[in-house]
């Protein structure tokens, strides 16, 4: 009887820890999404400028901006980062997008500079 009670208690503890871990993982995922949205929001003016510079005076629409990667270049002071974003571009008012662009930014003490701009055309579908 005592062994059965101890075994039941052990199983309950394992289940409780499993549920807590799943809950923490969901919270971490929500935090990661919020941090990604926050970062892309802060980078958005630089993204717009980079797209305008890439395409010239064409009226280009930006959609589906997502943060691909962030690297901390100065872990001791947290003042320099390289952020890579991906986005879809299209002519304003037209769908679907005609290109996927990837932009790599260096952010150093609030100054944002484009390191690399990659443009990949999306094949037209019939």
Short mmCIF file of N, CA and C in Angstrom, two decimals, residues 31-87:
data_model
loop_
_atom_site.label_atom_id
_atom_site.label_comp_id
_atom_site.label_asym_id
_atom_site.label_seq_id
_atom_site.Cartn_x
_atom_site.Cartn_y
_atom_site.Cartn_z
N UNK A 31 6.93 35.25 -25.72
CA UNK A 31 7.93 36.30 -25.49
C UNK A 31 8.83 36.46 -26.70
N UNK A 32 9.20 35.34 -27.33
CA UNK A 32 10.06 35.40 -28.51
C UNK A 32 9.33 36.10 -29.65
N UNK A 33 8.05 35.79 -29.85
CA UNK A 33 7.28 36.45 -30.91
C UNK A 33 7.14 37.94 -30.63
N UNK A 34 6.91 38.31 -29.38
CA UNK A 34 6.79 39.71 -29.01
C UNK A 34 8.11 40.44 -29.25
N UNK A 35 9.22 39.80 -28.89
CA UNK A 35 10.53 40.40 -29.10
C UNK A 35 10.82 40.55 -30.59
N UNK A 36 10.45 39.56 -31.39
CA UNK A 36 10.64 39.64 -32.84
C UNK A 36 9.81 40.80 -33.42
N UNK A 37 8.56 40.90 -33.00
CA UNK A 37 7.70 42.00 -33.48
C UNK A 37 8.26 43.35 -33.06
N UNK A 38 8.74 43.44 -31.84
CA UNK A 38 9.31 44.69 -31.33
C UNK A 38 10.54 45.08 -32.15
N UNK A 39 11.41 44.12 -32.42
CA UNK A 39 12.63 44.40 -33.17
C UNK A 39 12.31 44.84 -34.60
N UNK A 40 11.41 44.13 -35.27
CA UNK A 40 11.07 44.52 -36.65
C UNK A 40 10.38 45.87 -36.67
N UNK A 41 9.64 46.18 -35.62
CA UNK A 41 8.99 47.49 -35.53
C UNK A 41 10.04 48.61 -35.43
N UNK A 42 11.07 48.38 -34.62
CA UNK A 42 12.13 49.38 -34.48
C UNK A 42 12.94 49.52 -35.77
N UNK A 43 13.11 48.43 -36.48
CA UNK A 43 13.89 48.45 -37.72
C UNK A 43 13.08 48.93 -38.92
N UNK A 44 11.76 49.05 -38.80
CA UNK A 44 10.92 49.33 -39.96
C UNK A 44 11.32 50.59 -40.74
N UNK A 45 11.63 51.72 -40.09
CA UNK A 45 12.07 52.89 -40.88
C UNK A 45 13.33 52.60 -41.70
N UNK A 46 14.27 51.85 -41.12
CA UNK A 46 15.49 51.50 -41.86
C UNK A 46 15.17 50.53 -42.99
N UNK A 47 14.20 49.64 -42.78
CA UNK A 47 13.77 48.70 -43.83
C UNK A 47 13.17 49.48 -44.99
N UNK A 48 12.29 50.43 -44.68
CA UNK A 48 11.69 51.26 -45.74
C UNK A 48 12.75 52.01 -46.53
N UNK A 49 13.71 52.60 -45.84
CA UNK A 49 14.79 53.34 -46.52
C UNK A 49 15.62 52.42 -47.41
N UNK A 50 15.92 51.23 -46.92
CA UNK A 50 16.71 50.28 -47.72
C UNK A 50 15.95 49.85 -48.97
N UNK A 51 14.65 49.63 -48.84
CA UNK A 51 13.83 49.25 -50.00
C UNK A 51 13.75 50.40 -51.00
N UNK A 52 13.57 51.62 -50.51
CA UNK A 52 13.53 52.78 -51.41
C UNK A 52 14.86 52.93 -52.14
N UNK A 53 15.95 52.72 -51.44
CA UNK A 53 17.27 52.82 -52.06
C UNK A 53 17.47 51.73 -53.10
N UNK A 54 16.97 50.53 -52.82
CA UNK A 54 17.12 49.40 -53.74
C UNK A 54 16.31 49.60 -55.03
N UNK A 55 15.06 50.06 -54.90
CA UNK A 55 14.15 50.14 -56.04
C UNK A 55 14.03 51.53 -56.65
N UNK A 56 14.63 52.51 -56.05
CA UNK A 56 14.52 53.86 -56.58
C UNK A 56 13.17 54.47 -56.25
N UNK A 57 12.60 55.22 -57.20
CA UNK A 57 11.37 55.96 -56.94
C UNK A 57 10.10 55.16 -57.21
N UNK A 58 10.23 53.87 -57.50
CA UNK A 58 9.05 53.04 -57.73
C UNK A 58 8.22 52.97 -56.46
N UNK A 59 6.91 52.85 -56.64
CA UNK A 59 6.00 52.76 -55.50
C UNK A 59 5.93 51.30 -55.06
N UNK A 60 6.77 50.91 -54.11
CA UNK A 60 6.90 49.53 -53.67
C UNK A 60 6.17 49.32 -52.35
N UNK A 61 5.45 48.21 -52.27
CA UNK A 61 4.73 47.83 -51.05
C UNK A 61 5.54 46.75 -50.32
N UNK A 62 5.60 46.85 -49.01
CA UNK A 62 6.35 45.90 -48.17
C UNK A 62 5.34 45.09 -47.36
N UNK A 63 5.57 43.77 -47.30
CA UNK A 63 4.70 42.93 -46.47
C UNK A 63 5.50 41.77 -45.89
N UNK A 64 4.90 41.08 -44.95
CA UNK A 64 5.46 39.87 -44.35
C UNK A 64 6.90 40.06 -43.86
N UNK A 65 7.13 41.12 -43.11
CA UNK A 65 8.47 41.36 -42.55
C UNK A 65 8.68 40.40 -41.38
N UNK A 66 9.79 39.68 -41.40
CA UNK A 66 10.10 38.78 -40.29
C UNK A 66 11.58 38.82 -39.97
N UNK A 67 11.87 38.69 -38.70
CA UNK A 67 13.24 38.68 -38.22
C UNK A 67 13.79 37.26 -38.38
N UNK A 68 14.89 37.14 -39.12
CA UNK A 68 15.48 35.82 -39.35
C UNK A 68 16.51 35.51 -38.28
N UNK A 69 17.36 36.48 -38.00
CA UNK A 69 18.48 36.21 -37.09
C UNK A 69 18.93 37.52 -36.45
N UNK A 70 19.38 37.41 -35.21
CA UNK A 70 20.02 38.53 -34.52
C UNK A 70 21.29 38.02 -33.85
N UNK A 71 22.40 38.67 -34.13
CA UNK A 71 23.68 38.30 -33.52
C UNK A 71 24.19 39.48 -32.69
N UNK A 72 24.59 39.19 -31.47
CA UNK A 72 25.15 40.20 -30.59
C UNK A 72 26.65 40.28 -30.85
N UNK A 73 27.13 41.40 -31.36
CA UNK A 73 28.55 41.56 -31.67
C UNK A 73 29.37 41.97 -30.46
N UNK A 74 28.70 42.48 -29.44
CA UNK A 74 29.39 42.96 -28.24
C UNK A 74 28.65 42.47 -26.99
N UNK A 75 28.80 41.19 -26.65
CA UNK A 75 28.04 40.63 -25.52
C UNK A 75 28.31 41.30 -24.18
N UNK A 76 29.47 41.90 -24.03
CA UNK A 76 29.79 42.54 -22.75
C UNK A 76 28.97 43.81 -22.52
N UNK A 77 28.77 44.59 -23.57
CA UNK A 77 28.06 45.86 -23.42
C UNK A 77 26.69 45.90 -24.10
N UNK A 78 26.40 44.93 -24.96
CA UNK A 78 25.12 44.87 -25.68
C UNK A 78 24.83 46.17 -26.44
N UNK A 79 25.80 46.63 -27.22
CA UNK A 79 25.60 47.87 -27.98
C UNK A 79 25.68 47.67 -29.48
N UNK A 80 26.12 46.49 -29.94
CA UNK A 80 26.27 46.26 -31.37
C UNK A 80 25.64 44.92 -31.76
N UNK A 81 24.78 44.97 -32.79
CA UNK A 81 24.07 43.77 -33.23
C UNK A 81 24.05 43.72 -34.75
N UNK A 82 23.93 42.51 -35.28
CA UNK A 82 23.62 42.32 -36.69
C UNK A 82 22.27 41.65 -36.74
N UNK A 83 21.31 42.30 -37.41
CA UNK A 83 19.96 41.77 -37.53
C UNK A 83 19.66 41.51 -39.00
N UNK A 84 19.11 40.34 -39.28
CA UNK A 84 18.74 39.98 -40.64
C UNK A 84 17.23 39.83 -40.70
N UNK A 85 16.61 40.52 -41.66
CA UNK A 85 15.17 40.45 -41.84
C UNK A 85 14.85 39.98 -43.25
N UNK A 86 13.67 39.37 -43.37
CA UNK A 86 13.17 38.94 -44.67
C UNK A 86 11.83 39.64 -44.89
N UNK A 87 11.54 39.99 -46.15
CA UNK A 87 10.29 40.68 -46.45
C UNK A 87 9.88 40.41 -47.89
#
